[in-house]
Coordinates of N, CA and C in Angstrom, one line a residue:
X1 N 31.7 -113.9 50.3 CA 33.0 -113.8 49.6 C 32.7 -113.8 48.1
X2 N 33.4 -113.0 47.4 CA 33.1 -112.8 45.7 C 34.9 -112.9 45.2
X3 N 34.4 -113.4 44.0 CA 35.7 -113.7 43.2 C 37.0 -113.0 43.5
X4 N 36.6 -111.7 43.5 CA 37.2 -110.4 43.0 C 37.9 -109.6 44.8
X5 N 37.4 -110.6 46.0 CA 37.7 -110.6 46.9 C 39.1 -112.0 47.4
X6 N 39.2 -112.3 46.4 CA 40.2 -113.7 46.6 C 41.7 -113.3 46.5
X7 N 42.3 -113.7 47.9 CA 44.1 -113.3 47.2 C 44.6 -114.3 48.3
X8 N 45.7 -114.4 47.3 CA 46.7 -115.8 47.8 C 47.2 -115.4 49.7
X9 N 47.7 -116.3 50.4 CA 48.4 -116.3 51.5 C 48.9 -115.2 51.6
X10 N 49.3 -114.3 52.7 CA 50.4 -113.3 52.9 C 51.6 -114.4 52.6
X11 N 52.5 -113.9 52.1 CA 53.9 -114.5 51.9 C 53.8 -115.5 51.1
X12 N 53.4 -116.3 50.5 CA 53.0 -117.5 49.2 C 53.7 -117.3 48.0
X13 N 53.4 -116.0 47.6 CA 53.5 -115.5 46.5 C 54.6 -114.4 46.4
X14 N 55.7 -114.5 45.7 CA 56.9 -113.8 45.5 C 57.0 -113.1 43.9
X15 N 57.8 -112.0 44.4 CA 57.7 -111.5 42.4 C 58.6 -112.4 41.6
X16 N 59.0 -112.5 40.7 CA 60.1 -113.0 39.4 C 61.2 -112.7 39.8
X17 N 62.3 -113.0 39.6 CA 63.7 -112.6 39.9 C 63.7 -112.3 38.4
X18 N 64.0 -111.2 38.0 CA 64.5 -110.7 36.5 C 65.8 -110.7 36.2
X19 N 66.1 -111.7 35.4 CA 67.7 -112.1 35.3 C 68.0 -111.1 34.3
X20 N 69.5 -110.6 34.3 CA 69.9 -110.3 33.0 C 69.2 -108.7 32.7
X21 N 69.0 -108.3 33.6 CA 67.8 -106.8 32.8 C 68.8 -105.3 33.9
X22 N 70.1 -105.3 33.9 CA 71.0 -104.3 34.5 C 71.7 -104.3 35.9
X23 N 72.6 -104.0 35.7 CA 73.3 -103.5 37.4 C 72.8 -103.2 38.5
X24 N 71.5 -102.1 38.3 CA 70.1 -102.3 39.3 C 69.6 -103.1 39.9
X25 N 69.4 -104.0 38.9 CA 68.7 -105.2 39.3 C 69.5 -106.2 40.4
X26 N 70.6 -105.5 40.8 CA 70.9 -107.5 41.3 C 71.6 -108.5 40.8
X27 N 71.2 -108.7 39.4 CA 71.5 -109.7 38.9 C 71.9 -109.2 37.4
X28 N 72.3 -108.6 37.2 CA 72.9 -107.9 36.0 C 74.3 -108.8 35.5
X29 N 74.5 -108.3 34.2 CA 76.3 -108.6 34.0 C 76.3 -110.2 33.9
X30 N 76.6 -110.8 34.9 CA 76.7 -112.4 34.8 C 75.4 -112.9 35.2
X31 N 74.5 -112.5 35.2 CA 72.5 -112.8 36.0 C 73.0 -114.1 36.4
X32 N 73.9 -114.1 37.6 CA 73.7 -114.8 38.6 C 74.2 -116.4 38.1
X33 N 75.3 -116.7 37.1 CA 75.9 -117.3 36.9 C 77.2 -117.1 37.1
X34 N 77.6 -116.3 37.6 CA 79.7 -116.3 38.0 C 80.3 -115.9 36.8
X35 N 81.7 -116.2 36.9 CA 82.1 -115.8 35.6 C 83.0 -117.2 35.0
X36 N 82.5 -117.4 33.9 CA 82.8 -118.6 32.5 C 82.8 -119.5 33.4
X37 N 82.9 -120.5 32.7 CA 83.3 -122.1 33.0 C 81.8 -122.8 32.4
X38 N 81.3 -124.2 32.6 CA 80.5 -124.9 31.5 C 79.0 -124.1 32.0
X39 N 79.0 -123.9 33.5 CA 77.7 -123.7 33.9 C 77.5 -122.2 33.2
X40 N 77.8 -121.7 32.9 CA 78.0 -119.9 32.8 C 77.4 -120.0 31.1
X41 N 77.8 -121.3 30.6 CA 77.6 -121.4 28.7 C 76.1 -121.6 28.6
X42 N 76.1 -121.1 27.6 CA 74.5 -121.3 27.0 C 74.1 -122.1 26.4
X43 N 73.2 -122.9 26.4 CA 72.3 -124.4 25.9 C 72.2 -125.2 27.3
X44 N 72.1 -126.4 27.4 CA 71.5 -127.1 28.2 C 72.8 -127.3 29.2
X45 N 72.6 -127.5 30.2 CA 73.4 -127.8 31.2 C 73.9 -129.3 31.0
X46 N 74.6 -130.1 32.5 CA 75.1 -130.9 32.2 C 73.6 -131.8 32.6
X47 N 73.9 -133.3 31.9 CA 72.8 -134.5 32.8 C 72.8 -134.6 34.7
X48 N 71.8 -135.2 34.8 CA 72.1 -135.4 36.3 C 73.1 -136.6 36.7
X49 N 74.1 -136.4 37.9 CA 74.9 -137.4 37.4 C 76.6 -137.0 36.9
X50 N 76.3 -136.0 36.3 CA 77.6 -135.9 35.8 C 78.2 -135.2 37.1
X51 N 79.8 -135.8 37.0 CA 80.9 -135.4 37.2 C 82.2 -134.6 36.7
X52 N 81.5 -133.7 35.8 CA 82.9 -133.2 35.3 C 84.1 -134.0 34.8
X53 N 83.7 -135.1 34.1 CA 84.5 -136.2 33.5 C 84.9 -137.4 33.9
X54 N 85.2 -137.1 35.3 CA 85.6 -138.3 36.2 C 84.4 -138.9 36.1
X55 N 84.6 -140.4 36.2 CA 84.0 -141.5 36.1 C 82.6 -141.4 37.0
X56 N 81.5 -141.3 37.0 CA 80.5 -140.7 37.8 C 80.4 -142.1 39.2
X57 N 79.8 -141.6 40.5 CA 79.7 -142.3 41.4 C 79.0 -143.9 41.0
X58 N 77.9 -144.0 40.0 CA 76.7 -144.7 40.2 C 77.5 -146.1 39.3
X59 N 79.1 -145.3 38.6 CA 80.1 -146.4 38.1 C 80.6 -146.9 38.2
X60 N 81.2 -145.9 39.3 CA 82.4 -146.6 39.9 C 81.7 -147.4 41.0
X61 N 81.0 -147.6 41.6 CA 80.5 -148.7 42.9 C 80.4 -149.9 42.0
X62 N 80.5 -151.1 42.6 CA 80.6 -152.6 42.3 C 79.3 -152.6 42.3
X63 N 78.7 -153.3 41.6 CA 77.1 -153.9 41.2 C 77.0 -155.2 41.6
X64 N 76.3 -156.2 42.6 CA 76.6 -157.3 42.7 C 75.0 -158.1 42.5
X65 N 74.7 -159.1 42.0 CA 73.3 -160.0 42.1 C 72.7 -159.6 40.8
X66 N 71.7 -160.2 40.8 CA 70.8 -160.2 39.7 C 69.6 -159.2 40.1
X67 N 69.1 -158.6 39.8 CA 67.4 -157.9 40.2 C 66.6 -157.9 39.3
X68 N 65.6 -158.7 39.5 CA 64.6 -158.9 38.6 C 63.7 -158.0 38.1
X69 N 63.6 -156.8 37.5 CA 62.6 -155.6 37.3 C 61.4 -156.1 37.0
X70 N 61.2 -157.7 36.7 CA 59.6 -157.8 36.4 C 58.8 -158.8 37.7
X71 N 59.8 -159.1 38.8 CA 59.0 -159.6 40.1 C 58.1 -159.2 40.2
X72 N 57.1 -159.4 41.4 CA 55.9 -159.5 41.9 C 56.3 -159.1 43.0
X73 N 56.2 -157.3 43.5 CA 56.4 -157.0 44.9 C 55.0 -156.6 45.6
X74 N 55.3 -157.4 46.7 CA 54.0 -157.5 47.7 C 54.3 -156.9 49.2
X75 N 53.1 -155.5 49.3 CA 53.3 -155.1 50.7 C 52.9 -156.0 52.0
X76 N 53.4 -156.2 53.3 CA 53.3 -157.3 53.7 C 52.2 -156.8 54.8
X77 N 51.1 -157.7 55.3 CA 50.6 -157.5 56.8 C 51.0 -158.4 57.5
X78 N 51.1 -158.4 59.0 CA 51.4 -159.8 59.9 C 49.6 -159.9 60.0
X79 N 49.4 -161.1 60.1 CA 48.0 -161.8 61.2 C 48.1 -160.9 62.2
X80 N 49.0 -161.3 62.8 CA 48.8 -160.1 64.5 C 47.7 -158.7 63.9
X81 N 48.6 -158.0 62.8 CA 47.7 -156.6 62.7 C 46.3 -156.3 62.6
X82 N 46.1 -157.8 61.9 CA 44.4 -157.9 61.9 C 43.4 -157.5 62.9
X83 N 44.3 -158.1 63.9 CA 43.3 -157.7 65.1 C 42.7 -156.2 66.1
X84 N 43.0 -155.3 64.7 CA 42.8 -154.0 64.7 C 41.3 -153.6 64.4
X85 N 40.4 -154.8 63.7 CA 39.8 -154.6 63.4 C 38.5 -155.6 64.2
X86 N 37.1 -155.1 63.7 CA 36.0 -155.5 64.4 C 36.0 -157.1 64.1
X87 N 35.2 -157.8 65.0 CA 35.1 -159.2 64.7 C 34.2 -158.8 63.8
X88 N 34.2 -159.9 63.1 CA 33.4 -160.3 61.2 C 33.2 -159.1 60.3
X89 N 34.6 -158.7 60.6 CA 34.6 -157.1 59.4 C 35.2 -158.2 58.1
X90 N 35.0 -157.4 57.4 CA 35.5 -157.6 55.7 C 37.1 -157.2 55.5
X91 N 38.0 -157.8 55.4 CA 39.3 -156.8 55.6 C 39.5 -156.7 54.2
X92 N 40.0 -155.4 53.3 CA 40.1 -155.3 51.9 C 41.8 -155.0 52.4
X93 N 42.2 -154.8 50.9 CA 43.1 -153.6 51.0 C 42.3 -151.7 51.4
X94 N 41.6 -151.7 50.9 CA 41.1 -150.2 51.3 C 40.9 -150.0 52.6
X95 N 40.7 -151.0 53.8 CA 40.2 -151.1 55.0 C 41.9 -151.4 55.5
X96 N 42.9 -152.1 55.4 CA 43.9 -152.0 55.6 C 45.0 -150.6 55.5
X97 N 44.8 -149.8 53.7 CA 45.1 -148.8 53.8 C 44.8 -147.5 54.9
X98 N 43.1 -147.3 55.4 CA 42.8 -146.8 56.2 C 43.2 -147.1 57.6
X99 N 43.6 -148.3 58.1 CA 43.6 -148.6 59.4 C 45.0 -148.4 59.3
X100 N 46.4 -147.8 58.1 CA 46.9 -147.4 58.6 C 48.4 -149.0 58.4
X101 N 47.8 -150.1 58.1 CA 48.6 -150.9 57.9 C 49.5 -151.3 57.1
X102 N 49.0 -150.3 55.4 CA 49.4 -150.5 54.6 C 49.5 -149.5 54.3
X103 N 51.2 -148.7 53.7 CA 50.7 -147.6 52.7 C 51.0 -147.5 51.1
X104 N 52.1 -147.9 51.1 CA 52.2 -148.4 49.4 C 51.4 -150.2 48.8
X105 N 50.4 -150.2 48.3 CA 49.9 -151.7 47.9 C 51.0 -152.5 47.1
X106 N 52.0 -151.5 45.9 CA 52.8 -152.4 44.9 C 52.3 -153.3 44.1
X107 N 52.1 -154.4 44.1 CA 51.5 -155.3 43.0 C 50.6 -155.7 43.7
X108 N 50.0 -155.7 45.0 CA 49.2 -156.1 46.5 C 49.4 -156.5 47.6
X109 N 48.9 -157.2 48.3 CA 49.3 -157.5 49.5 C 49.5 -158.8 50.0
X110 N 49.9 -159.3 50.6 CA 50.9 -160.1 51.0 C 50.0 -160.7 52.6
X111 N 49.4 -161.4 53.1 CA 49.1 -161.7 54.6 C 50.6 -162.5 55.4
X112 N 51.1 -162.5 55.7 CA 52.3 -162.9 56.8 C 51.5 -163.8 58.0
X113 N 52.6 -164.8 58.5 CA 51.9 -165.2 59.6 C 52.2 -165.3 61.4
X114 N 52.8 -164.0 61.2 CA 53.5 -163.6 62.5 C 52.6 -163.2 63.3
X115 N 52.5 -163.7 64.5 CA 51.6 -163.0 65.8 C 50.3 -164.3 65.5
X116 N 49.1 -163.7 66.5 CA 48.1 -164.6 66.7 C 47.0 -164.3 66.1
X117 N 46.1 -164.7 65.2 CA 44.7 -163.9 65.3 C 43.4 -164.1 66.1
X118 N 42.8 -163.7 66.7 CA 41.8 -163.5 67.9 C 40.8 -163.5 67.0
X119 N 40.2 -162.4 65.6 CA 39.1 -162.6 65.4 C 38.3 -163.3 64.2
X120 N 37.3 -163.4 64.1 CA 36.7 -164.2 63.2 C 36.6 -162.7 62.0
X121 N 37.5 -163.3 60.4 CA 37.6 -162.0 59.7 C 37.5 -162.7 58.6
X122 N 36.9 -162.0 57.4 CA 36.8 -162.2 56.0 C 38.2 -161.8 55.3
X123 N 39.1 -162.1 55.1 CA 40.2 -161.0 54.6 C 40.6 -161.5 53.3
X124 N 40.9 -160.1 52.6 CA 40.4 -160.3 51.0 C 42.2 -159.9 50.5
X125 N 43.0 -160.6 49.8 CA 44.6 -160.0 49.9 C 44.8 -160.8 48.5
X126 N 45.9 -161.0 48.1 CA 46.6 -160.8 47.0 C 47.2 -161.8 47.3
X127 N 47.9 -162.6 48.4 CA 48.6 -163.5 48.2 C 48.7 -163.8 50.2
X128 N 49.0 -164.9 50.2 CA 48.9 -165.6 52.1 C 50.0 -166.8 52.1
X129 N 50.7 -166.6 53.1 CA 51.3 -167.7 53.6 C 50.6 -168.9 53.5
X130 N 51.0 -170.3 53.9 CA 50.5 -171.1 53.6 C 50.1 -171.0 55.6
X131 N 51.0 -170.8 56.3 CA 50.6 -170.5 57.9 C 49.9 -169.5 58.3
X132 N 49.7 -168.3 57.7 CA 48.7 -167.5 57.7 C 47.2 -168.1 57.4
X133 N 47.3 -168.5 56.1 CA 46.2 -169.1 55.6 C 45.1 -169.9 56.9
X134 N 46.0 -170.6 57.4 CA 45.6 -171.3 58.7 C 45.1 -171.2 60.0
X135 N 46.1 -170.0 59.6 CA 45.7 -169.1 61.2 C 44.3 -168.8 61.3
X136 N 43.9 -167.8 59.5 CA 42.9 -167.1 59.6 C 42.1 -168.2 59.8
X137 N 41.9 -169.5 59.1 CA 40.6 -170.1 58.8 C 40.7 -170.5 60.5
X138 N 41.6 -171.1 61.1 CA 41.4 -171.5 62.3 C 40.4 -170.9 63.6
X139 N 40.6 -169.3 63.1 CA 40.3 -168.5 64.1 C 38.6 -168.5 63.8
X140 N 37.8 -169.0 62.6 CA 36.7 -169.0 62.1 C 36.9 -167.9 60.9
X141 N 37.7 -167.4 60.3 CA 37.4 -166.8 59.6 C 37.6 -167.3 58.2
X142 N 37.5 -165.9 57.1 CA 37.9 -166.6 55.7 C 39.3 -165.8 54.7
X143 N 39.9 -166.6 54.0 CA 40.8 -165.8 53.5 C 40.6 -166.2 52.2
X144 N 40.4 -164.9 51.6 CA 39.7 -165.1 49.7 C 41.0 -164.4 48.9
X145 N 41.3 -164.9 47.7 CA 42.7 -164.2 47.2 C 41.9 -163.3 46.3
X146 N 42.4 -162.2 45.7 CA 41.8 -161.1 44.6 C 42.7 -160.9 44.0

């Protein structure tokens, strides 16, 4: 295969739609904006959001509680999930993300203490239940925070 032998997908690649360039074209006269009103005017369109004056949706709904934008959000595993893994494996987050348990980390992870654990596991996490905690060491293993 040589450079000069390379071409995109059948179908991938489309030509330009040429706005504004005659009556031929398609899109001549109004290129595909209608006739007047704000969208039809030239410069920037509206924000996202807007409603044509009326009070926009995201206003008019009631807002209710506090939300803290600088918490500490933690993706969670149960103990149970653990047991996905070999007796005296290393459990990281990267070994979690692969096995499929975790897919967004967020600020890290979280151990939960739902279900049973069976194996003897090193698990390396972000933050543990105080009943998790127990579960792991109980089963022989270890739980190290990072």
């Amino acid at each position: 295969m040589k450079l000069h032998e390379l071409s995109p997908a059948p179908g991938s690649v489309r030509d330009v739609k040429r706005i504004g360039r005659g009556h031929g074209s398609g899109q001549g006269k109004t290129a595909g904006k209608g006739h007047k009103g704000q969208k039809a005017r030239a410069g920037r369109g509206m924000r996202a959001g807007f409603e044509g004056g009326q009070m926009p949706l995201h206003r008019r709904i009631p807002k209710r509680g506090f939300v803290n934008n600088f918490a500490t959000i933690y993706a969670t595993v149960n103990v149970a999930a653990l047991n996905a893994f070999e007796d005296g494996a290393v459990v990281d987050v990267e070994a979690m993300k692969n096995a499929g348990l975790v897919k967004k980390t967020f600020d890290g992870v979280k151990i939960l203490a739902n279900g049973t654990l069976t194996k003897k596991l090193t698990v390396k996490a972000a933050a543990y239940s105080e009943a998790a905690k127990a579960k792991i060491e109980a089963a022989g293993g270890k739980a190290e925070v990072i």
